[in-house]
């Protein structure tokens, strides 16, 4: 029994657990705000979010594959190759998204009709499915960058950026819904803002921390 092994794994695992806790907590707050608008608002978000999870599963799987390969390259001290796989993963995610954005934009009602028979909900949800497709652009960048940072053994940074995102989501949605009465669109505006801000922050951090010559030499 070596306690140091457990301590190291717990130190890496707790930030990741708290990261997902923050994400789920902020998502529950969004649903609470939607319930305050109408039942239809909650139905629209639930329906579009459900469709989005199908696409998310695909590019998230690719992002996890990228994380695994990068982790292997880091372990074998092939850091330049590790960074090249980040670009590869980002390119694959972009290809996946281009295809799905086109499908969601051309056939929004047909896609939504697969999951509900309520024509009124389908009509109301169609524009928001297109907005959901646009949200996936920064989201995919955020996911691939986040998994790359985790591949370097850094889980604390992703917790930090998620805390920023959760605060942004709750505060922005509160202002848009409660003060400016924007309605359902406020949720999608908030999510797009959150994913974009975190994607930029995480990408800048990754480039400065793990792609600079100085840091590569230190890791080697």
Coordinates of N, CA and C in Angstrom, one line a residue:
X1 N 0.8 -1.2 0.0 CA 0.0 0.0 0.0 C 0.9 1.2 0.0
X2 N 0.7 2.1 -1.0 CA 1.4 3.3 -1.1 C 0.4 4.5 -1.2
X3 N 0.3 5.2 -0.1 CA -0.7 6.3 0.0 C -0.4 7.4 -1.0
X4 N 0.8 7.6 -1.4 CA 1.2 8.6 -2.3 C 0.5 8.4 -3.7
X5 N 0.3 7.1 -4.1 CA -0.4 6.9 -5.3 C -1.9 7.3 -5.3
X6 N -2.5 7.0 -4.1 CA -3.9 7.4 -3.9 C -4.0 9.0 -3.9
X7 N -3.1 9.6 -3.2 CA -3.1 11.0 -3.0 C -3.0 11.7 -4.4
X8 N -2.1 11.2 -5.3 CA -1.9 11.7 -6.6 C -3.2 11.6 -7.4
X9 N -3.8 10.4 -7.4 CA -5.0 10.2 -8.2 C -6.2 11.1 -7.7
X10 N -6.3 11.2 -6.4 CA -7.4 12.0 -5.8 C -7.1 13.5 -6.1
X11 N -5.9 13.9 -6.1 CA -5.6 15.3 -6.4 C -5.9 15.6 -7.9
X12 N -5.8 14.7 -8.8 CA -6.2 14.9 -10.2 C -7.7 14.7 -10.4
X13 N -8.3 13.8 -9.6 CA -9.7 13.5 -9.8 C -10.7 14.5 -9.2
X14 N -10.4 15.1 -8.1 CA -11.3 16.0 -7.4 C -11.6 17.3 -8.2
X15 N -10.6 17.9 -8.8 CA -10.9 19.1 -9.7 C -11.8 18.7 -10.8
X16 N -11.6 17.6 -11.4 CA -12.5 17.1 -12.5 C -13.9 16.9 -12.1
X17 N -14.0 16.3 -10.9 CA -15.4 16.1 -10.3 C -16.1 17.4 -10.0
X18 N -15.3 18.3 -9.4 CA -15.9 19.6 -9.1 C -16.2 20.4 -10.4
X19 N -15.4 20.2 -11.4 CA -15.7 20.9 -12.7 C -17.1 20.5 -13.2
X20 N -17.3 19.2 -13.3 CA -18.6 18.7 -13.8 C -19.8 19.1 -12.8
X21 N -19.5 19.1 -11.6 CA -20.5 19.6 -10.6 C -20.9 21.0 -10.9
X22 N -19.9 21.9 -11.1 CA -20.2 23.3 -11.4 C -21.0 23.4 -12.7
X23 N -20.7 22.6 -13.7 CA -21.4 22.6 -15.0 C -22.8 22.2 -14.8
X24 N -23.1 21.1 -14.1 CA -24.4 20.6 -13.9 C -25.2 21.6 -13.0
X25 N -24.6 22.2 -12.0 CA -25.3 23.1 -11.2 C -25.8 24.3 -11.9
X26 N -24.9 24.9 -12.8 CA -25.3 26.0 -13.6 C -26.4 25.6 -14.6
X27 N -26.4 24.4 -15.1 CA -27.4 23.9 -16.0 C -28.7 23.8 -15.3
X28 N -28.7 23.4 -14.1 CA -30.0 23.3 -13.3 C -30.5 24.7 -13.1
X29 N -29.7 25.7 -12.9 CA -30.1 27.1 -12.7 C -30.8 27.6 -13.9
X30 N -30.2 27.2 -15.1 CA -30.9 27.6 -16.4 C -32.3 27.0 -16.5
X31 N -32.4 25.8 -16.1 CA -33.7 25.1 -16.2 C -34.7 25.8 -15.2
X32 N -34.2 26.2 -14.1 CA -35.0 26.9 -13.1 C -35.5 28.2 -13.7
X33 N -34.7 29.0 -14.4 CA -35.1 30.2 -15.0 C -36.1 29.9 -16.1
X34 N -35.9 28.9 -16.9 CA -36.8 28.5 -18.0 C -38.2 28.2 -17.4
X35 N -38.2 27.4 -16.3 CA -39.5 27.1 -15.7 C -40.2 28.4 -15.3
X36 N -39.5 29.4 -14.9 CA -40.1 30.7 -14.6 C -40.7 31.4 -15.8
X37 N -40.3 31.0 -17.0 CA -40.8 31.7 -18.2 C -42.1 31.0 -18.6
X38 N -42.0 29.7 -18.9 CA -43.2 28.9 -19.3 C -42.8 27.4 -19.4
X39 N -43.8 26.5 -19.5 CA -43.5 25.1 -19.7 C -42.9 24.9 -21.1
X40 N -43.4 25.7 -22.1 CA -42.9 25.6 -23.4 C -41.4 25.9 -23.5
X41 N -41.0 26.9 -22.8 CA -39.6 27.3 -22.8 C -38.7 26.2 -22.3
X42 N -39.1 25.5 -21.3 CA -38.4 24.3 -20.8 C -38.4 23.2 -21.8
X43 N -39.5 23.0 -22.5 CA -39.6 22.0 -23.5 C -38.7 22.3 -24.7
X44 N -38.6 23.5 -25.1 CA -37.7 23.9 -26.2 C -36.3 23.6 -25.9
X45 N -35.9 24.0 -24.7 CA -34.5 23.8 -24.3 C -34.2 22.3 -24.1
X46 N -35.1 21.6 -23.5 CA -34.9 20.1 -23.3 C -34.8 19.4 -24.6
X47 N -35.6 19.8 -25.6 CA -35.6 19.2 -26.9 C -34.3 19.5 -27.7
X48 N -34.0 20.7 -27.8 CA -32.8 21.1 -28.5 C -31.5 20.6 -27.9
X49 N -31.5 20.6 -26.5 CA -30.3 20.1 -25.8 C -30.2 18.6 -26.0
X50 N -31.3 17.9 -26.1 CA -31.3 16.5 -26.3 C -30.7 16.1 -27.7
X51 N -31.1 16.9 -28.7 CA -30.6 16.7 -30.0 C -29.1 17.0 -30.0
X52 N -28.7 18.1 -29.4 CA -27.3 18.5 -29.3 C -26.4 17.5 -28.7
X53 N -26.9 16.7 -27.7 CA -26.1 15.7 -27.0 C -25.6 14.6 -27.9
X54 N -26.5 14.4 -29.0 CA -26.1 13.3 -30.0 C -24.8 13.8 -30.7
X55 N -24.8 15.0 -31.1 CA -23.6 15.5 -31.8 C -22.4 15.7 -30.9
X56 N -22.7 16.1 -29.6 CA -21.7 16.3 -28.6 C -21.0 15.0 -28.3
X57 N -21.8 13.9 -28.3 CA -21.2 12.6 -28.1 C -20.1 12.2 -29.1
X58 N -20.4 12.7 -30.4 CA -19.5 12.3 -31.5 C -18.2 13.1 -31.3
X59 N -18.3 14.5 -31.2 CA -17.0 15.3 -31.2 C -16.4 15.2 -29.8
X60 N -17.1 14.8 -28.8 CA -16.5 14.6 -27.5 C -15.7 13.3 -27.5
X61 N -16.2 12.3 -28.2 CA -15.5 11.0 -28.3 C -14.2 11.3 -29.1
X62 N -14.2 12.1 -30.1 CA -13.0 12.4 -30.8 C -12.0 13.2 -29.9
X63 N -12.6 14.1 -29.1 CA -11.7 14.8 -28.2 C -11.1 14.0 -27.1
X64 N -11.8 13.0 -26.7 CA -11.2 12.0 -25.7 C -10.1 11.2 -26.4
X65 N -10.3 10.8 -27.6 CA -9.3 10.1 -28.4 C -8.1 10.9 -28.5
X66 N -8.3 12.2 -28.8 CA -7.1 13.1 -28.9 C -6.4 13.2 -27.6
X67 N -7.1 13.3 -26.5 CA -6.5 13.4 -25.1 C -5.7 12.1 -24.9
X68 N -6.2 10.9 -25.2 CA -5.5 9.7 -25.0 C -4.2 9.6 -25.8
X69 N -4.3 10.0 -27.1 CA -3.1 10.0 -27.9 C -2.0 11.0 -27.4
X70 N -2.5 12.2 -27.1 CA -1.6 13.2 -26.6 C -0.9 12.8 -25.3
X71 N -1.7 12.1 -24.4 CA -1.2 11.6 -23.2 C -0.1 10.6 -23.4
X72 N -0.3 9.7 -24.4 CA 0.7 8.7 -24.8 C 2.0 9.4 -25.3
X73 N 1.8 10.4 -26.1 CA 3.0 11.1 -26.7 C 3.7 11.9 -25.6
X74 N 3.0 12.4 -24.7 CA 3.7 13.1 -23.6 C 4.5 12.1 -22.7
X75 N 3.9 10.9 -22.5 CA 4.6 9.9 -21.8 C 5.9 9.4 -22.4
X76 N 5.9 9.4 -23.7 CA 7.1 9.0 -24.5 C 8.0 10.2 -24.9
X77 N 7.7 11.4 -24.3 CA 8.5 12.6 -24.5 C 8.5 13.1 -26.0
X78 N 7.4 12.7 -26.7 CA 7.2 13.2 -28.1 C 6.3 14.4 -28.1
X79 N 6.8 15.5 -27.5 CA 5.9 16.7 -27.2 C 5.5 17.4 -28.5
X80 N 6.4 17.5 -29.5 CA 6.0 18.1 -30.8 C 4.9 17.3 -31.4
X81 N 5.0 16.0 -31.4 CA 4.0 15.2 -32.0 C 2.7 15.3 -31.2
X82 N 2.8 15.5 -29.9 CA 1.6 15.7 -29.1 C 0.8 16.9 -29.5
X83 N 1.5 18.0 -29.7 CA 0.9 19.2 -30.2 C 0.3 19.1 -31.6
X84 N 0.9 18.3 -32.4 CA 0.3 18.2 -33.8 C -1.0 17.4 -33.7
X85 N -1.1 16.5 -32.8 CA -2.4 15.8 -32.6 C -3.5 16.7 -32.1
X86 N -3.2 17.8 -31.4 CA -4.2 18.8 -31.1 C -4.8 19.4 -32.3
X87 N -3.9 19.7 -33.3 CA -4.4 20.3 -34.5 C -5.2 19.3 -35.3
X88 N -4.8 18.0 -35.3 CA -5.6 17.0 -36.0 C -7.0 16.8 -35.4
X89 N -7.0 16.7 -34.0 CA -8.3 16.6 -33.4 C -9.2 17.8 -33.6
X90 N -8.7 19.0 -33.7 CA -9.5 20.2 -33.9 C -10.0 20.1 -35.4
X91 N -9.2 19.7 -36.3 CA -9.6 19.6 -37.7 C -10.8 18.6 -37.9
X92 N -10.7 17.4 -37.2 CA -11.7 16.4 -37.2 C -13.0 17.0 -36.7
X93 N -12.9 17.6 -35.5 CA -14.1 18.2 -34.9 C -14.8 19.2 -35.8
X94 N -13.9 20.0 -36.5 CA -14.5 21.0 -37.4 C -15.2 20.4 -38.6
X95 N -14.7 19.3 -39.1 CA -15.4 18.6 -40.1 C -16.7 18.0 -39.7
X96 N -16.8 17.5 -38.5 CA -18.0 16.9 -37.9 C -19.0 18.0 -37.8
X97 N -18.6 19.2 -37.2 CA -19.5 20.3 -37.0 C -20.1 20.9 -38.3
X98 N -19.2 21.0 -39.3 CA -19.7 21.6 -40.6 C -20.9 20.8 -41.1
X99 N -20.7 19.5 -41.0 CA -21.8 18.6 -41.5 C -23.0 18.8 -40.8
X100 N -23.0 18.7 -39.4 CA -24.2 18.8 -38.6 C -24.8 20.2 -38.6
X101 N -24.0 21.3 -38.7 CA -24.6 22.6 -38.8 C -25.4 22.8 -40.1
X102 N -24.9 22.2 -41.1 CA -25.6 22.2 -42.4 C -26.9 21.5 -42.3
X103 N -26.9 20.3 -41.7 CA -28.1 19.5 -41.5 C -29.1 20.2 -40.6
X104 N -28.7 20.7 -39.5 CA -29.6 21.4 -38.5 C -30.2 22.7 -39.2
X105 N -29.4 23.3 -40.0 CA -29.9 24.6 -40.6 C -30.9 24.3 -41.7
X106 N -30.7 23.2 -42.5 CA -31.6 22.9 -43.6 C -32.8 22.1 -43.2
X107 N -32.7 21.2 -42.2 CA -33.8 20.4 -41.8 C -34.1 20.5 -40.3
X108 N -34.3 21.6 -39.7 CA -34.5 21.7 -38.3 C -35.8 21.1 -37.8
X109 N -36.9 21.3 -38.6 CA -38.2 20.8 -38.1 C -38.3 19.3 -38.4
X110 N -37.7 18.8 -39.4 CA -37.7 17.4 -39.7 C -36.9 16.6 -38.6
X111 N -35.8 17.2 -38.2 CA -35.0 16.5 -37.1 C -35.8 16.6 -35.8
X112 N -36.4 17.7 -35.4 CA -37.1 17.8 -34.2 C -38.4 16.9 -34.2
X113 N -39.0 16.7 -35.3 CA -40.2 15.9 -35.4 C -39.9 14.5 -35.1
X114 N -38.7 14.0 -35.2 CA -38.3 12.7 -34.8 C -38.6 12.4 -33.3
X115 N -38.4 13.5 -32.5 CA -38.4 13.3 -31.0 C -39.7 13.8 -30.4
X116 N -40.6 14.5 -31.1 CA -41.9 14.9 -30.5 C -42.9 15.0 -31.6
X117 N -44.2 14.8 -31.2 CA -45.3 15.0 -32.1 C -46.0 16.3 -32.0
X118 N -45.6 17.1 -31.0 CA -46.2 18.4 -30.8 C -45.7 19.4 -31.8
X119 N -46.5 19.6 -32.8 CA -46.1 20.5 -33.9 C -45.8 21.9 -33.5
X120 N -46.5 22.4 -32.5 CA -46.3 23.8 -32.0 C -44.9 23.9 -31.3
X121 N -44.5 22.8 -30.6 CA -43.1 22.8 -30.0 C -42.1 22.8 -31.1
X122 N -42.3 22.0 -32.1 CA -41.4 21.8 -33.2 C -41.2 23.2 -33.9
X123 N -42.3 23.9 -34.1 CA -42.2 25.2 -34.8 C -41.4 26.2 -33.9
X124 N -41.7 26.2 -32.6 CA -41.0 27.1 -31.7 C -39.5 26.8 -31.5
X125 N -39.2 25.5 -31.6 CA -37.8 25.0 -31.3 C -36.9 25.1 -32.5
X126 N -37.5 25.2 -33.7 CA -36.6 25.1 -35.0 C -35.6 26.2 -35.0
X127 N -35.9 27.5 -34.7 CA -34.8 28.5 -34.8 C -33.8 28.3 -33.7
X128 N -34.2 27.7 -32.6 CA -33.2 27.5 -31.5 C -32.3 26.3 -31.7
X129 N -32.8 25.4 -32.6 CA -31.9 24.3 -33.0 C -30.7 24.8 -33.8
X130 N -31.0 25.8 -34.7 CA -30.0 26.4 -35.5 C -29.0 27.2 -34.6
X131 N -29.5 27.9 -33.5 CA -28.7 28.5 -32.6 C -27.8 27.5 -31.8
X132 N -28.4 26.4 -31.5 CA -27.7 25.3 -30.8 C -26.5 24.8 -31.7
X133 N -26.7 24.8 -33.0 CA -25.6 24.4 -33.9 C -24.5 25.4 -33.8
X134 N -24.8 26.7 -33.7 CA -23.8 27.7 -33.7 C -23.0 27.6 -32.3
X135 N -23.7 27.3 -31.3 CA -23.1 27.2 -30.0 C -22.1 26.1 -30.0
X136 N -22.3 25.0 -30.8 CA -21.4 23.9 -30.8 C -20.0 24.2 -31.4
X137 N -19.9 25.3 -32.1 CA -18.6 25.7 -32.7 C -17.6 26.0 -31.6
X138 N -17.9 27.0 -30.7 CA -16.9 27.3 -29.6 C -16.9 26.1 -28.6
X139 N -18.0 25.4 -28.5 CA -18.1 24.3 -27.5 C -17.1 23.2 -27.9
X140 N -17.0 22.9 -29.2 CA -16.1 21.8 -29.7 C -14.6 22.3 -29.5
X141 N -14.3 23.5 -29.7 CA -13.0 24.1 -29.5 C -12.7 24.0 -28.0
X142 N -13.6 24.3 -27.2 CA -13.4 24.2 -25.7 C -13.2 22.8 -25.2
X143 N -13.9 21.9 -25.8 CA -13.8 20.5 -25.4 C -12.5 19.9 -25.8
X144 N -12.0 20.2 -27.0 CA -10.8 19.6 -27.5 C -9.6 20.2 -26.8
X145 N -9.7 21.6 -26.5 CA -8.6 22.2 -25.8 C -8.6 21.8 -24.3
X146 N -9.7 21.6 -23.7 CA -9.8 21.2 -22.3 C -9.2 19.8 -22.1
X147 N -9.6 18.9 -23.0 CA -9.0 17.5 -22.9 C -7.5 17.5 -23.2
X148 N -7.0 18.4 -24.0 CA -5.6 18.5 -24.3 C -4.9 18.9 -23.0
X149 N -5.4 19.9 -22.4 CA -4.8 20.4 -21.1 C -4.8 19.3 -20.1
X150 N -5.9 18.5 -20.0 CA -6.0 17.4 -19.0 C -5.0 16.4 -19.4
X151 N -4.7 16.2 -20.7 CA -3.7 15.2 -21.1 C -2.3 15.5 -20.5
X152 N -2.0 16.8 -20.2 CA -0.8 17.2 -19.6 C -0.8 17.0 -18.1
X153 N -1.9 16.5 -17.6 CA -2.0 16.2 -16.1 C -2.5 17.4 -15.4
X154 N -3.1 18.4 -16.1 CA -3.6 19.7 -15.4 C -5.1 19.7 -15.4
X155 N -5.7 19.3 -14.3 CA -7.1 19.3 -14.1 C -7.6 20.5 -13.3
X156 N -6.7 21.2 -12.6 CA -7.1 22.4 -11.8 C -7.5 23.5 -12.7
X157 N -6.7 23.7 -13.8 CA -7.1 24.8 -14.7 C -8.5 24.7 -15.3
X158 N -8.9 23.5 -15.6 CA -10.2 23.3 -16.2 C -11.3 23.6 -15.2
X159 N -11.0 23.3 -13.9 CA -12.0 23.7 -12.8 C -12.1 25.2 -12.7
X160 N -10.9 25.8 -12.8 CA -10.9 27.3 -12.7 C -11.7 27.9 -13.8
X161 N -11.5 27.5 -15.0 CA -12.2 28.1 -16.2 C -13.7 27.7 -16.1
X162 N -14.1 26.6 -15.6 CA -15.5 26.2 -15.4 C -16.2 27.1 -14.4
X163 N -15.5 27.4 -13.3 CA -16.0 28.3 -12.3 C -16.3 29.6 -12.9
X164 N -15.4 30.1 -13.7 CA -15.7 31.4 -14.5 C -16.9 31.2 -15.3
X165 N -17.0 30.1 -16.1 CA -18.1 29.9 -16.9 C -19.4 29.8 -16.2
X166 N -19.5 29.1 -15.1 CA -20.7 29.0 -14.3 C -21.2 30.3 -13.8
X167 N -20.2 31.1 -13.3 CA -20.6 32.4 -12.8 C -21.2 33.3 -14.0
X168 N -20.6 33.2 -15.1 CA -21.0 33.9 -16.3 C -22.4 33.4 -16.7
X169 N -22.6 32.1 -16.7 CA -23.9 31.6 -17.2 C -25.0 32.1 -16.2
X170 N -24.8 31.9 -14.9 CA -25.9 32.3 -14.0 C -26.2 33.8 -14.0
X171 N -25.1 34.6 -14.0 CA -25.3 36.1 -14.0 C -25.9 36.6 -15.3
X172 N -25.4 36.1 -16.4 CA -25.8 36.6 -17.7 C -27.3 36.2 -17.9
X173 N -27.6 35.0 -17.6 CA -29.0 34.5 -17.8 C -30.0 35.2 -16.9
X174 N -29.5 35.5 -15.7 CA -30.4 36.3 -14.7 C -30.7 37.7 -15.3
X175 N -29.6 38.3 -15.7 CA -29.8 39.7 -16.2 C -30.7 39.7 -17.5
X176 N -30.5 38.8 -18.4 CA -31.3 38.8 -19.7 C -32.7 38.4 -19.4
X177 N -32.9 37.4 -18.5 CA -34.3 36.9 -18.3 C -35.1 37.8 -17.3
X178 N -34.5 38.0 -16.2 CA -35.2 38.7 -15.1 C -35.3 40.2 -15.3
X179 N -34.2 40.8 -15.8 CA -34.2 42.3 -15.9 C -34.6 42.8 -17.3
X180 N -34.1 42.1 -18.4 CA -34.5 42.6 -19.7 C -35.6 41.7 -20.4
X181 N -36.0 40.7 -19.8 CA -37.1 39.9 -20.2 C -36.9 39.4 -21.7
X182 N -35.7 38.9 -22.0 CA -35.4 38.5 -23.3 C -36.1 37.2 -23.7
X183 N -36.4 36.3 -22.7 CA -37.1 35.1 -23.0 C -36.2 33.9 -23.2
X184 N -36.6 32.9 -24.0 CA -35.9 31.7 -24.2 C -34.5 32.0 -24.9
X185 N -34.5 33.0 -25.8 CA -33.3 33.3 -26.5 C -32.2 33.7 -25.6
X186 N -32.5 34.1 -24.4 CA -31.5 34.5 -23.4 C -30.6 33.4 -23.0
X187 N -31.2 32.2 -22.9 CA -30.4 31.0 -22.6 C -29.4 30.7 -23.6
X188 N -29.7 30.8 -24.9 CA -28.9 30.4 -26.0 C -27.8 31.5 -26.2
X189 N -28.1 32.7 -25.9 CA -27.1 33.8 -26.0 C -26.1 33.6 -24.9
X190 N -26.6 33.2 -23.7 CA -25.7 33.0 -22.5 C -24.8 31.8 -22.8
X191 N -25.3 30.7 -23.3 CA -24.5 29.5 -23.6 C -23.4 29.8 -24.6
X192 N -23.8 30.6 -25.7 CA -22.8 30.9 -26.7 C -21.7 31.8 -26.1
X193 N -22.1 32.7 -25.3 CA -21.1 33.6 -24.7 C -20.2 32.8 -23.8
X194 N -20.8 31.9 -23.0 CA -20.0 31.1 -22.0 C -19.0 30.3 -22.8
X195 N -19.5 29.5 -23.8 CA -18.6 28.6 -24.5 C -17.5 29.4 -25.3
X196 N -17.8 30.5 -25.8 CA -16.9 31.3 -26.6 C -15.8 31.9 -25.6
X197 N -16.2 32.4 -24.5 CA -15.2 33.0 -23.5 C -14.3 31.9 -23.0
X198 N -14.8 30.8 -22.6 CA -14.0 29.7 -22.1 C -13.1 29.1 -23.2
X199 N -13.6 29.0 -24.4 CA -12.8 28.5 -25.5 C -11.6 29.4 -25.7
X200 N -11.8 30.7 -25.7 CA -10.7 31.6 -25.9 C -9.7 31.6 -24.8
X201 N -10.2 31.6 -23.5 CA -9.3 31.5 -22.3 C -8.5 30.2 -22.3
X202 N -9.2 29.1 -22.6 CA -8.5 27.8 -22.5 C -7.5 27.7 -23.6
X203 N -7.8 28.2 -24.8 CA -6.9 28.1 -25.9 C -5.6 28.9 -25.7
X204 N -5.8 30.1 -25.2 CA -4.7 31.0 -24.9 C -3.8 30.4 -23.9
X205 N -4.4 29.8 -22.8 CA -3.7 29.1 -21.8 C -2.9 28.0 -22.3
X206 N -3.5 27.2 -23.2 CA -2.8 26.0 -23.8 C -1.6 26.4 -24.6
X207 N -1.8 27.4 -25.4 CA -0.7 27.9 -26.3 C 0.4 28.4 -25.5
X208 N 0.2 29.2 -24.5 CA 1.2 29.8 -23.7 C 1.9 28.8 -22.7
X209 N 1.1 27.9 -22.2 CA 1.7 27.0 -21.3 C 2.3 25.7 -21.9
X210 N 1.8 25.2 -23.0 CA 2.2 23.9 -23.5 C 2.8 24.0 -24.9
X211 N 2.7 25.1 -25.6 CA 3.3 25.1 -26.9 C 4.5 26.0 -27.0
X212 N 4.8 26.7 -25.9 CA 6.0 27.6 -25.9 C 7.3 26.7 -25.8
X213 N 8.4 27.2 -26.4 CA 9.6 26.4 -26.4 C 10.1 26.2 -25.0
X214 N 10.0 27.2 -24.1 CA 10.5 27.1 -22.8 C 9.8 26.0 -22.0
X215 N 8.4 25.9 -22.1 CA 7.7 24.9 -21.4 C 8.0 23.5 -21.9
X216 N 8.1 23.4 -23.2 CA 8.4 22.1 -23.8 C 9.8 21.6 -23.3
X217 N 10.7 22.4 -23.2 CA 12.0 22.0 -22.6 C 11.9 21.6 -21.2
X218 N 11.1 22.3 -20.4 CA 10.9 21.9 -19.0 C 10.2 20.6 -18.9
X219 N 9.2 20.3 -19.8 CA 8.5 19.0 -19.7 C 9.4 17.9 -20.1
X220 N 10.3 18.2 -21.1 CA 11.3 17.2 -21.6 C 12.3 16.8 -20.5

